[in-house]
PDB file of C-alpha atoms in Angstrom:
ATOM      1  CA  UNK A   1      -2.631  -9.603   8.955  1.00  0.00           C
ATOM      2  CA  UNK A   2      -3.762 -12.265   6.503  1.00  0.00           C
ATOM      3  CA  UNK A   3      -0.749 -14.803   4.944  1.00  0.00           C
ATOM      4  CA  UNK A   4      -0.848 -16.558   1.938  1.00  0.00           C
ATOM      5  CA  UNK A   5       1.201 -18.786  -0.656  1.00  0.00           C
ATOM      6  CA  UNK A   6       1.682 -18.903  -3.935  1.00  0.00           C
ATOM      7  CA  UNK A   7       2.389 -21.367  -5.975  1.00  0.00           C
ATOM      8  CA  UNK A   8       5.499 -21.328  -9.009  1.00  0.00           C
ATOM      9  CA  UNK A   9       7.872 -23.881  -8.755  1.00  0.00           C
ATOM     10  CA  UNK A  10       7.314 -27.785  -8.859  1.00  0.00           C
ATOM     11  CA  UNK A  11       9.419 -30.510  -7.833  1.00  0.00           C
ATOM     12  CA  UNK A  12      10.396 -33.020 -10.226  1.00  0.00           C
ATOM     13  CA  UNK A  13       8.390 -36.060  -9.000  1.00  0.00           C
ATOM     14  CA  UNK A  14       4.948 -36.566  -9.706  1.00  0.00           C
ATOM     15  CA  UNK A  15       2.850 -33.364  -9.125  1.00  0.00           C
ATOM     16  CA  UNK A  16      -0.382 -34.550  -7.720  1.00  0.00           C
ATOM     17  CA  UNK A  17       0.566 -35.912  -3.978  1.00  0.00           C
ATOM     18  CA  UNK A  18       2.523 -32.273  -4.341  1.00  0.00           C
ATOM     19  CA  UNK A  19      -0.554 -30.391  -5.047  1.00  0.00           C
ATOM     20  CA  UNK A  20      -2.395 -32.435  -2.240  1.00  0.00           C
ATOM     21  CA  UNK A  21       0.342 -31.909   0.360  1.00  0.00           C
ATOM     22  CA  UNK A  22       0.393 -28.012  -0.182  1.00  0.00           C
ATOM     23  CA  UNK A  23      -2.977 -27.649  -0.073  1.00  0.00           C
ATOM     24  CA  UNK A  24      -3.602 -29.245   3.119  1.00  0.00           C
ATOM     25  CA  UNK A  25      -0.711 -28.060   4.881  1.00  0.00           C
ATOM     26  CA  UNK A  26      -1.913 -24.500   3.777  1.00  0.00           C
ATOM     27  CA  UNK A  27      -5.420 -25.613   5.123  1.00  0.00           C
ATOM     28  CA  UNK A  28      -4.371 -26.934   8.431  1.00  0.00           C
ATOM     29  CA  UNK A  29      -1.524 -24.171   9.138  1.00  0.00           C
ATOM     30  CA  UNK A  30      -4.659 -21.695   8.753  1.00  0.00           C
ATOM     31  CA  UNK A  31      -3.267 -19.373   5.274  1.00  0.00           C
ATOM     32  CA  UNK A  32      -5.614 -17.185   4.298  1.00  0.00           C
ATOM     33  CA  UNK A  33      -5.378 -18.386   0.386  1.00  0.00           C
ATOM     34  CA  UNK A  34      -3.009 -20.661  -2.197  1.00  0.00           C
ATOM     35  CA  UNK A  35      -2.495 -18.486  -4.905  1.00  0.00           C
ATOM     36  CA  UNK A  36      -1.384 -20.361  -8.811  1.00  0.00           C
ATOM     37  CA  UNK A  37       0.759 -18.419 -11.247  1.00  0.00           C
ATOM     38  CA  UNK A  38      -0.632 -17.814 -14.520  1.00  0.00           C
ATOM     39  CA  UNK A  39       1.901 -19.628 -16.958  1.00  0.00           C
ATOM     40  CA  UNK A  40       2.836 -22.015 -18.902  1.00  0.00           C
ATOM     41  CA  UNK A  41       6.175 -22.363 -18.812  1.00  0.00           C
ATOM     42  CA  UNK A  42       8.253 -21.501 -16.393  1.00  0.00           C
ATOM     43  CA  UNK A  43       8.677 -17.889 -15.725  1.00  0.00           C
ATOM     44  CA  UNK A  44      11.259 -17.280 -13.261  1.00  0.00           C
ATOM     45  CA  UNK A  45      14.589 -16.947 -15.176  1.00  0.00           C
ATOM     46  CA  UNK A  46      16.843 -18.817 -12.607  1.00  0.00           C
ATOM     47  CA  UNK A  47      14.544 -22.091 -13.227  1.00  0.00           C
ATOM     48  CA  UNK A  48      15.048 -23.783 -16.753  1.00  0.00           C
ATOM     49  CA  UNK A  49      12.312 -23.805 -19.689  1.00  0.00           C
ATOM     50  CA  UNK A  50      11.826 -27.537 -19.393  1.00  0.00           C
ATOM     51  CA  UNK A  51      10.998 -27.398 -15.610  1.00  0.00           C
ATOM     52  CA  UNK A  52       7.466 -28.523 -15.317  1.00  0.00           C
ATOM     53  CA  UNK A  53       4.413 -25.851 -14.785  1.00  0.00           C
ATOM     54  CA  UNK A  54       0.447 -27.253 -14.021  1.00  0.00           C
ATOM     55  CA  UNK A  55      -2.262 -24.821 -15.726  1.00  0.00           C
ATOM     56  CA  UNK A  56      -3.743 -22.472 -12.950  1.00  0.00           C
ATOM     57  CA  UNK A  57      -7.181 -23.245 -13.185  1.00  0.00           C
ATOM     58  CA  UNK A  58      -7.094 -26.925 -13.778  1.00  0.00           C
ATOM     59  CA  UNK A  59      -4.828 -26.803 -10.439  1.00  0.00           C
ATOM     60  CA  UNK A  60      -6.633 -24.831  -8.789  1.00  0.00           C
ATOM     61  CA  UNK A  61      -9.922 -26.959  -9.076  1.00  0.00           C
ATOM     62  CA  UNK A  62      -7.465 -29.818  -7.736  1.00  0.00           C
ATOM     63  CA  UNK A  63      -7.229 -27.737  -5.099  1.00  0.00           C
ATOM     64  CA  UNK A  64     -10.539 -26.937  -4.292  1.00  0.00           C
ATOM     65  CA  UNK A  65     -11.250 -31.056  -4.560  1.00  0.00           C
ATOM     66  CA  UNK A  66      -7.980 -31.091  -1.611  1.00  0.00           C
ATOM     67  CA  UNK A  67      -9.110 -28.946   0.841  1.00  0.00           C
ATOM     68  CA  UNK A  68     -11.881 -27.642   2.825  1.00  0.00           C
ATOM     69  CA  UNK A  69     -10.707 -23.824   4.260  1.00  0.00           C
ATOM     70  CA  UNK A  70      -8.233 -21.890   2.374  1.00  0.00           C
ATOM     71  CA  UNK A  71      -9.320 -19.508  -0.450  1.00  0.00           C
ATOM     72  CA  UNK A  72      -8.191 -20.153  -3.847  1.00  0.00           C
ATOM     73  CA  UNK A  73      -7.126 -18.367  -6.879  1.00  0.00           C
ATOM     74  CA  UNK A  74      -4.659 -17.023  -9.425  1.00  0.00           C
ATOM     75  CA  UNK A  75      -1.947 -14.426  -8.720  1.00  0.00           C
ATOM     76  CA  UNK A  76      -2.676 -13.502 -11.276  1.00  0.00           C
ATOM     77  CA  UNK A  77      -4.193 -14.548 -14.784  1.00  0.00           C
ATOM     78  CA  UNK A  78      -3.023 -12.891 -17.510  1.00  0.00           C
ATOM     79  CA  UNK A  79      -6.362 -11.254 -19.236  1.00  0.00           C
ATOM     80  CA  UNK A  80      -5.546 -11.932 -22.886  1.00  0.00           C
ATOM     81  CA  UNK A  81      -4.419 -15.885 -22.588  1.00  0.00           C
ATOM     82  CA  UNK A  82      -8.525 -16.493 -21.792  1.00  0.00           C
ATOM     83  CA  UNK A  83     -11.480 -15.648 -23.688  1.00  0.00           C
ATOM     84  CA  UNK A  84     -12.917 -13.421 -21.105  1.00  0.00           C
ATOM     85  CA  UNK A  85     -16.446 -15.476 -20.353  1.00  0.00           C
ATOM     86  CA  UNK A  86     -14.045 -18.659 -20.543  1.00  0.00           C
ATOM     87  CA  UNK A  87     -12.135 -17.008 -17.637  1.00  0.00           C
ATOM     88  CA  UNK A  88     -14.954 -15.824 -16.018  1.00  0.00           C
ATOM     89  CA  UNK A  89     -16.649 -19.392 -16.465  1.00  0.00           C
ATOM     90  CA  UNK A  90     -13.609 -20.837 -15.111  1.00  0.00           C
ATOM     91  CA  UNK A  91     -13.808 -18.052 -11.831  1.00  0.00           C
ATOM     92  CA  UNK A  92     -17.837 -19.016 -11.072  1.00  0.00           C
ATOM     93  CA  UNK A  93     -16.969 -22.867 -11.706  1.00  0.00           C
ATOM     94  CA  UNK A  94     -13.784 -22.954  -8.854  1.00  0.00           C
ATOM     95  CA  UNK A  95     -16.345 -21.323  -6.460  1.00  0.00           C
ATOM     96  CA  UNK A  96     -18.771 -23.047  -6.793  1.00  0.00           C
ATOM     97  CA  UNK A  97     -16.945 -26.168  -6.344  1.00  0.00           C
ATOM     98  CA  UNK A  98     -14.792 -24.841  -3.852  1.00  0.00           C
ATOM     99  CA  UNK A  99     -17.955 -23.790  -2.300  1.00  0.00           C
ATOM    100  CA  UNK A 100     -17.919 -19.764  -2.635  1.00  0.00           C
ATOM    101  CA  UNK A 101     -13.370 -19.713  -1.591  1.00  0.00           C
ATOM    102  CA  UNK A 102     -12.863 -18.769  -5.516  1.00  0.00           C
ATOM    103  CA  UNK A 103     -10.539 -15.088  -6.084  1.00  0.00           C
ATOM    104  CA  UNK A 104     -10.901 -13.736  -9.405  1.00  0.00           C
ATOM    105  CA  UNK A 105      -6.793 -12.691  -9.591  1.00  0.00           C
ATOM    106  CA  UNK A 106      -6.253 -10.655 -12.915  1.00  0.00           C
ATOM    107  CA  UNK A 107      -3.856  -8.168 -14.477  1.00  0.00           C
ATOM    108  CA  UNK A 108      -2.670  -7.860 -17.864  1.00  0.00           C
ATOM    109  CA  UNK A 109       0.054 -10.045 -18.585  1.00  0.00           C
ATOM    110  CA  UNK A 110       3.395  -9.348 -19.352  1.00  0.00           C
ATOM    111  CA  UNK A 111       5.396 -12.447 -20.536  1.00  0.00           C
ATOM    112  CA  UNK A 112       6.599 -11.631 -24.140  1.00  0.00           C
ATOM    113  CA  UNK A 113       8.774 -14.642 -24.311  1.00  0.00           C
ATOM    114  CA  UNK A 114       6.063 -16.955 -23.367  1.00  0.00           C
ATOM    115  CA  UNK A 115       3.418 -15.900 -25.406  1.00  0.00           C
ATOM    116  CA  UNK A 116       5.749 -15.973 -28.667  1.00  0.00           C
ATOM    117  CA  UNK A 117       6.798 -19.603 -27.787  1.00  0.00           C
ATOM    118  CA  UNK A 118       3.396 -20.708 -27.311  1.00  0.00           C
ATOM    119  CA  UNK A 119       1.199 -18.210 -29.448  1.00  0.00           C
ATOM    120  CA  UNK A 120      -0.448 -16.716 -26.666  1.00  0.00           C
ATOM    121  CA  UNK A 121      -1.790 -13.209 -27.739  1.00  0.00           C
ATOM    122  CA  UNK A 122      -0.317 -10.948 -25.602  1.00  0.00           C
ATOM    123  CA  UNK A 123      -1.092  -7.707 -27.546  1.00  0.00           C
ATOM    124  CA  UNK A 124       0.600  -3.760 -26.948  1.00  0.00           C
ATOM    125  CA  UNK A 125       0.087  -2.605 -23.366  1.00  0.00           C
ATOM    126  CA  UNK A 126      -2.681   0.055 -24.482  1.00  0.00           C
ATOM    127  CA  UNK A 127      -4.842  -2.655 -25.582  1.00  0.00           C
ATOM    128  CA  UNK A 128      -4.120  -5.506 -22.983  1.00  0.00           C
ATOM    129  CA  UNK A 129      -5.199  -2.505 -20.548  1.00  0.00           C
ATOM    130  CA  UNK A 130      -8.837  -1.517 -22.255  1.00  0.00           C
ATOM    131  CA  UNK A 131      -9.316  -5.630 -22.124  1.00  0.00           C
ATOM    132  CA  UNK A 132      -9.110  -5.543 -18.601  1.00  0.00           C
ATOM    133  CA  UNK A 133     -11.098  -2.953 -17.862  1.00  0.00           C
ATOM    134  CA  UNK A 134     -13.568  -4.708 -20.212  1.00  0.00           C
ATOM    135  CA  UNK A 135     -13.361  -7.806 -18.420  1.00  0.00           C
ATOM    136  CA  UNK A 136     -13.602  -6.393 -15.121  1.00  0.00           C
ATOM    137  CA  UNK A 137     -17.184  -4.795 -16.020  1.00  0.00           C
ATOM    138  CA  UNK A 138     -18.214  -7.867 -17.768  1.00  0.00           C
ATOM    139  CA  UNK A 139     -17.335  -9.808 -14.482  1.00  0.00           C
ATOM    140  CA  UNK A 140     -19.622  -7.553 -12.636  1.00  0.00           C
ATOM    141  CA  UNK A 141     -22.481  -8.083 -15.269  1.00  0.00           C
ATOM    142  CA  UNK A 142     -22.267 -11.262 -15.620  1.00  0.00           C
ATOM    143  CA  UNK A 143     -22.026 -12.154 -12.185  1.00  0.00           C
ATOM    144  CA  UNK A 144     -24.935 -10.537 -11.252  1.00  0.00           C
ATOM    145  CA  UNK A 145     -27.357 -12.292 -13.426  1.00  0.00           C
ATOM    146  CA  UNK A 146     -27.100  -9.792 -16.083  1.00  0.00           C
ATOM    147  CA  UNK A 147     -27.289 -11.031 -19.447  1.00  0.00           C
ATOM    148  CA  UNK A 148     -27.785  -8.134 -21.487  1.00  0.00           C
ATOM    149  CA  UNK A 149     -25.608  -7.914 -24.856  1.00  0.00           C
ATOM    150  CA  UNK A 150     -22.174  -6.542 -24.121  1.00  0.00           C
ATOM    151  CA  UNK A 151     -20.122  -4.246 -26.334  1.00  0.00           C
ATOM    152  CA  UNK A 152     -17.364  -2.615 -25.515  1.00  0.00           C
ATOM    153  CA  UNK A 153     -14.019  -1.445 -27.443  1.00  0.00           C
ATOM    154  CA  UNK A 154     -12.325  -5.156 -26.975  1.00  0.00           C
ATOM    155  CA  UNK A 155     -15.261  -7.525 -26.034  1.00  0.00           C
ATOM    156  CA  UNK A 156     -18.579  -8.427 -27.874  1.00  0.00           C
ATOM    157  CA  UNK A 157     -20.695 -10.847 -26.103  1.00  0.00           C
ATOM    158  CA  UNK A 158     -24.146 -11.170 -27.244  1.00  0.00           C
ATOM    159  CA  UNK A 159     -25.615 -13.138 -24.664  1.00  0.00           C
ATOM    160  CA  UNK A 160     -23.393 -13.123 -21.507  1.00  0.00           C
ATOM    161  CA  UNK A 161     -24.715 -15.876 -19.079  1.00  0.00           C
ATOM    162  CA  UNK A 162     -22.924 -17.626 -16.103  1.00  0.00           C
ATOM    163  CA  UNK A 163     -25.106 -20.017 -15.062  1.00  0.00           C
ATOM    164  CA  UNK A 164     -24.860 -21.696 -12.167  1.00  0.00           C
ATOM    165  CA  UNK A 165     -23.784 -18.153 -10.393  1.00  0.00           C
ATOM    166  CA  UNK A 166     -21.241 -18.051  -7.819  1.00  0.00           C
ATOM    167  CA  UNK A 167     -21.777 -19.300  -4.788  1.00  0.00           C
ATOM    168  CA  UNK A 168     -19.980 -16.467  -3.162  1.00  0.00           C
ATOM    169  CA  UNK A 169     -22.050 -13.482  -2.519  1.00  0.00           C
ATOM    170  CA  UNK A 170     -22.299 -10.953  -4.334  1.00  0.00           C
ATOM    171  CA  UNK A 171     -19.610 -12.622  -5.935  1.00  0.00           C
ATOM    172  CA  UNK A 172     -16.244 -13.711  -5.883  1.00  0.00           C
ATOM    173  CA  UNK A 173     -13.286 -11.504  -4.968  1.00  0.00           C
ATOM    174  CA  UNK A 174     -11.887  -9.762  -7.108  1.00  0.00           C
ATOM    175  CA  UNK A 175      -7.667  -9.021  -6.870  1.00  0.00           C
ATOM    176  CA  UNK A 176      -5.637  -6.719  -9.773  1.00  0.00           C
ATOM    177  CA  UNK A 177      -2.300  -7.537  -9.991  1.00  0.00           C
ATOM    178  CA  UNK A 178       0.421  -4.799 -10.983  1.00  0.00           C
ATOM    179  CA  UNK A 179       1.520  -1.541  -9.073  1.00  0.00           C
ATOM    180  CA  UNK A 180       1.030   1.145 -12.283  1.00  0.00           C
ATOM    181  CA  UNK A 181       0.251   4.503 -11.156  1.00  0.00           C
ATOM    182  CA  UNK A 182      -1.520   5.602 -14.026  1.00  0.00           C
ATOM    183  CA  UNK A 183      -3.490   2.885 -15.336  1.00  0.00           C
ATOM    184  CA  UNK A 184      -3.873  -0.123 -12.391  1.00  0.00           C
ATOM    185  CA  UNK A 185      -4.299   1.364  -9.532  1.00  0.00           C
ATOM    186  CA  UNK A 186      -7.448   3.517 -11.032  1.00  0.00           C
ATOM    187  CA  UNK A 187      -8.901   0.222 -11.911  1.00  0.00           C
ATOM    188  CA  UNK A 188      -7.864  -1.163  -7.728  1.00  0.00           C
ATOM    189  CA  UNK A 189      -9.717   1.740  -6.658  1.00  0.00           C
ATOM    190  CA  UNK A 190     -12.910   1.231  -9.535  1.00  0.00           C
ATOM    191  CA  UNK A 191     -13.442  -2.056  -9.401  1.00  0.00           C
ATOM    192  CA  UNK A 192     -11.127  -4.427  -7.282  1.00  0.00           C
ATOM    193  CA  UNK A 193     -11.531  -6.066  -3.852  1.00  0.00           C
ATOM    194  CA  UNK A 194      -8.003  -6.182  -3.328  1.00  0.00           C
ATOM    195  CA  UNK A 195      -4.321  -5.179  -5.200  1.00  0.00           C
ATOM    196  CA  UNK A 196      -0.744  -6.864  -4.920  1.00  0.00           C
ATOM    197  CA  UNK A 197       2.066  -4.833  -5.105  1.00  0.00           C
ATOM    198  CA  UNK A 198       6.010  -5.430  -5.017  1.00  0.00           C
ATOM    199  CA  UNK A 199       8.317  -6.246  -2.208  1.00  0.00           C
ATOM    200  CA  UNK A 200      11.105  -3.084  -3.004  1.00  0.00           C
ATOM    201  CA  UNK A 201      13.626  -3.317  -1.295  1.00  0.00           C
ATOM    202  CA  UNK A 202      13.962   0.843  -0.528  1.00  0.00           C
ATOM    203  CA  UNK A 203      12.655   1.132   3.272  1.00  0.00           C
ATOM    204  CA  UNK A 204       9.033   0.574   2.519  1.00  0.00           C
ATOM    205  CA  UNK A 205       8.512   4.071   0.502  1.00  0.00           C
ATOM    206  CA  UNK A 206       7.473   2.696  -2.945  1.00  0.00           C
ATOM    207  CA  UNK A 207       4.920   0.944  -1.323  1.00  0.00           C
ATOM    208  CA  UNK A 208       3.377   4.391   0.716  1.00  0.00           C
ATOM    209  CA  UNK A 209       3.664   6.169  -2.410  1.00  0.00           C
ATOM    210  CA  UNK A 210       1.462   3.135  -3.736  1.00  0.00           C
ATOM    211  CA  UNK A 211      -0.649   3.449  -1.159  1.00  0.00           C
ATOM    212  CA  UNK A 212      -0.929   7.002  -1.112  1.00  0.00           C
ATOM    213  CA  UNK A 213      -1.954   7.088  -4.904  1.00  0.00           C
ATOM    214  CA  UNK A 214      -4.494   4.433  -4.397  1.00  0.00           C
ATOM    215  CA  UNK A 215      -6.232   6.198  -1.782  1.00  0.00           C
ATOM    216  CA  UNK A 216      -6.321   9.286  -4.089  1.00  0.00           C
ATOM    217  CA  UNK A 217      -8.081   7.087  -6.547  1.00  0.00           C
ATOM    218  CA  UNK A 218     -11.015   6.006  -4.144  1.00  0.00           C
ATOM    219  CA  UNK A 219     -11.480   9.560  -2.708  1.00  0.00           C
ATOM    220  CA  UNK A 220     -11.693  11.091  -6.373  1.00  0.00           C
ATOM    221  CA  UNK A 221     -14.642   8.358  -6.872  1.00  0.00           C
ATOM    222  CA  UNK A 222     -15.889   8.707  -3.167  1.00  0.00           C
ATOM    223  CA  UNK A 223     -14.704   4.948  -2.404  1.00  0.00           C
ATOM    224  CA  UNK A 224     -13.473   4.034   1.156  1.00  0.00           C
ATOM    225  CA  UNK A 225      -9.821   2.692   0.370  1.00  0.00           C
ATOM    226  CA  UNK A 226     -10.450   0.989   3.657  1.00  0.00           C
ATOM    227  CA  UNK A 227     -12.547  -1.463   1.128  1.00  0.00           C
ATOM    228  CA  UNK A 228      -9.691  -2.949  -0.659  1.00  0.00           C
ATOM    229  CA  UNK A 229      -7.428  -5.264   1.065  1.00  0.00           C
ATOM    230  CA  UNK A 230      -3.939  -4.365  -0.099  1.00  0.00           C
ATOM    231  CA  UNK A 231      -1.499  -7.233  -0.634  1.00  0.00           C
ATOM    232  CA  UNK A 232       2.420  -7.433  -1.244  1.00  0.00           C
ATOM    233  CA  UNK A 233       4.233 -10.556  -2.661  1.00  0.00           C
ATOM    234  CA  UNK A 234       7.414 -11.347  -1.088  1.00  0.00           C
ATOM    235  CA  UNK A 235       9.752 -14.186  -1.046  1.00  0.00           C
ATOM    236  CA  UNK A 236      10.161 -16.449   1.483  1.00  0.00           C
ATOM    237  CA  UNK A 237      14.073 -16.467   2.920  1.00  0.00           C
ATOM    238  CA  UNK A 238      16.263 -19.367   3.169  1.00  0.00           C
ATOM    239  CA  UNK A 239      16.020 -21.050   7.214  1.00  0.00           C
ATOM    240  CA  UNK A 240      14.035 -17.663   7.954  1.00  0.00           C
ATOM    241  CA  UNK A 241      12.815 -18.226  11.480  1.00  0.00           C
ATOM    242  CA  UNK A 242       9.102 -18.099  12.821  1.00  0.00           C
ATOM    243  CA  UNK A 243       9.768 -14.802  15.162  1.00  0.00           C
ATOM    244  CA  UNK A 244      11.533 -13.615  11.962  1.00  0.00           C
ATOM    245  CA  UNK A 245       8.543 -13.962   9.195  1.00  0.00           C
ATOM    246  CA  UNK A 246       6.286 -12.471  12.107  1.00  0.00           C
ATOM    247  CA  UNK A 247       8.730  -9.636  12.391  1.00  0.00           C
ATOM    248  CA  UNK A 248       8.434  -9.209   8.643  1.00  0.00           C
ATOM    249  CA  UNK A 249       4.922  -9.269   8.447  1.00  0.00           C
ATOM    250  CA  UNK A 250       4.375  -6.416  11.584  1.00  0.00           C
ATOM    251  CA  UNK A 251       6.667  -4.752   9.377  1.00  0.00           C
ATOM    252  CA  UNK A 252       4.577  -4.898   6.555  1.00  0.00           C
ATOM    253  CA  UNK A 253       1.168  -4.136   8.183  1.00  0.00           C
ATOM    254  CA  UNK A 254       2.872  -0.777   9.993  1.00  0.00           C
ATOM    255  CA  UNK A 255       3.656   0.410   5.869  1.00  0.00           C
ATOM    256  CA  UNK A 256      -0.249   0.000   5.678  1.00  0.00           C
ATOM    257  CA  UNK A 257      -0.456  -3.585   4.127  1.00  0.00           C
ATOM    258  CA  UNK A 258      -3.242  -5.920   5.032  1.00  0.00           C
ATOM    259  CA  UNK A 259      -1.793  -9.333   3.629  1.00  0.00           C
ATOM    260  CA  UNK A 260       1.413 -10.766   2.750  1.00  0.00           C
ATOM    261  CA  UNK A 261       1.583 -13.237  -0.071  1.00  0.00           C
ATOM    262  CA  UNK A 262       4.510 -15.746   0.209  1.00  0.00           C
ATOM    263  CA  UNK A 263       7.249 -17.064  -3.039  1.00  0.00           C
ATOM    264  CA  UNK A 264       8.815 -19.358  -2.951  1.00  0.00           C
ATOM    265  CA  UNK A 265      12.212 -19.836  -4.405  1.00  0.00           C
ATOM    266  CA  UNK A 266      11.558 -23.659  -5.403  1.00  0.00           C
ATOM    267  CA  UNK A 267       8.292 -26.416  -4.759  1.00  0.00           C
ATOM    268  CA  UNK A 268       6.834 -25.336  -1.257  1.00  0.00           C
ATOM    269  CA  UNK A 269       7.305 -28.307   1.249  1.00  0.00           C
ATOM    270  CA  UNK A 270       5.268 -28.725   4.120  1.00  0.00           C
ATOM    271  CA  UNK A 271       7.852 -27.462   6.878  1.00  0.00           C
ATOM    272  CA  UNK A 272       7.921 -24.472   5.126  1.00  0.00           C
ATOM    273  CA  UNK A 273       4.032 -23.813   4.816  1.00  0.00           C
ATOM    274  CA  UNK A 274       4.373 -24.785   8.669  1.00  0.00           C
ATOM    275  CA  UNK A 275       6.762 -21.968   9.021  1.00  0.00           C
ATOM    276  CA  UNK A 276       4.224 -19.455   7.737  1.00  0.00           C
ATOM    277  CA  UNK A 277       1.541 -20.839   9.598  1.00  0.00           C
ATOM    278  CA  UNK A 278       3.129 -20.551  13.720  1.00  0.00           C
ATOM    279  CA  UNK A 279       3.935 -17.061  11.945  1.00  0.00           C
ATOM    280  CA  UNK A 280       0.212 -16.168  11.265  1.00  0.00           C
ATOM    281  CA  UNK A 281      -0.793 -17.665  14.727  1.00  0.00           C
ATOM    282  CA  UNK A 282       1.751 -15.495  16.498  1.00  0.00           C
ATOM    283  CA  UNK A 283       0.638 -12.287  14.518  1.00  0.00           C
ATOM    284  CA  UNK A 284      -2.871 -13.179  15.372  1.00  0.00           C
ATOM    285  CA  UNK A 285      -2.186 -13.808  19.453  1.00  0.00           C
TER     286      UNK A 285
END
């Protein structure tokens, strides 16, 4: 069972010594990855507008500058805010300098009050969906040294390069975001690494339906599900003890998950990124 942290809320003094601290104490309490939220502004409704959010990617190469172990990546970028080869560029450049830790986390966005205050094009579902897709193949082209013209329904690239590739081989990770049964999890079982789904509070059975319809998806293309790591985002609790986040996370893996991905409900300190990490060690003993 893997853990992991992301990243939403920041404290009100200055951000860089809190970037620094939760990326080492992620590092040394042995996470598997510090995950960034894609936004910018705050998303979470019970924090205020004028709360102050870092850019994913410029944080995350912070990050990768910070620490020396734990992967990196976003949880996850929203497809449309990015031209796709800047995204892609942005993926390739984090690994390499993170030398080869970089995820590529993606779905398709969803913040309609964001994008309208900041002009982010965030366009109807049916299209946002045929530009991931898009994305997702071009990812796969480009990242293998492929720089034949692209042209899909969404994406025209003429020349498609990534140079310097990846470090990671054959390339970086690649994570979808969302829990759709009709449109994401066919694109898990296609072309991700790994999927996040939802914490539901209903005795675990959303997520074995979840699961259950992903593995449909590989066996209809004749993909071992066992290939994609399957991840569930859940908040951290208020004074939650070590035996209790262990008991949590055995509770987890037993629904089928491999990897738990930690909120939290303000800026992570470093007791609580301890917390998680005597968890992991006593899941792992």
């Amino acid at each position: 069972m893997k853990l992991s942290l992301t990243i939403t809320s920041f404290p009100a003094g200055p951000l860089a010594p809190f970037l620094t601290a939760t990326g080492r104490a992620a590092d040394e309490a042995g996470l598997d990855t510090v995950w960034a939220a894609d936004h910018l502004l705050q998303a979470d409704p019970t924090h205020s507008r004028e709360d102050p959010v870092l850019e994913a990617y410029t944080s995350l190469g912070f990050l990768a500058a910070q620490t020396s172990r734990v992967r990196l990546g976003t949880m996850v970028a929203a497809v449309t805010y990015r031209p796709a080869a800047l995204l892609l560029k942005a993926v390739a450049t984090l690994d390499v300098l993170s030398n080869g830790r970089a995820w590529l986390g993606i779905g398709t966005g969803y913040h309609q009050g964001e994008a309208r205050a900041l002009g982010l094009p965030l366009p109807p579902t049916p299209e946002r969906f045929a530009h991931l897709e898009e994305t997702l193949q071009l990812a796969l082209q480009m990242w293998a040294d492929n720089p034949a013209p692209f042209h899909g329904d969404v994406l025209h690239l003429e020349q498609p390069v990534s140079h310097p590739l990846p470090v990671s081989r054959p390339r970086p990770r690649i994570l979808i975001g969302g829990a759709g049964e009709q449109r994401t999890l066919p694109l898990v079982a296609r072309y991700a690494d790994a999927c996040n789904l939802f914490d539901i509070p209903d005795g675990g059975a959303t997520i074995r339906r979840k699961l259950e319809v992903l593995r449909r998806n590989c066996e209809e293309i004749g993909r071992p599900c066992s290939e994609i790591e399957t991840s569930i985002a859940t908040r951290l609790r208020p004074d939650e003890s070590v035996d209790a986040l262990a008991a949590r996370c055995r509770a987890f893996g037993d629904l089928g998950l491999d990897h738990v991905v930690f909120l939290h409900p303000a800026a992570w300190t470093p007791a609580d990124i301890a917390r998680l990490g005597a968890a992991a060690a006593q899941l792992a003993a």
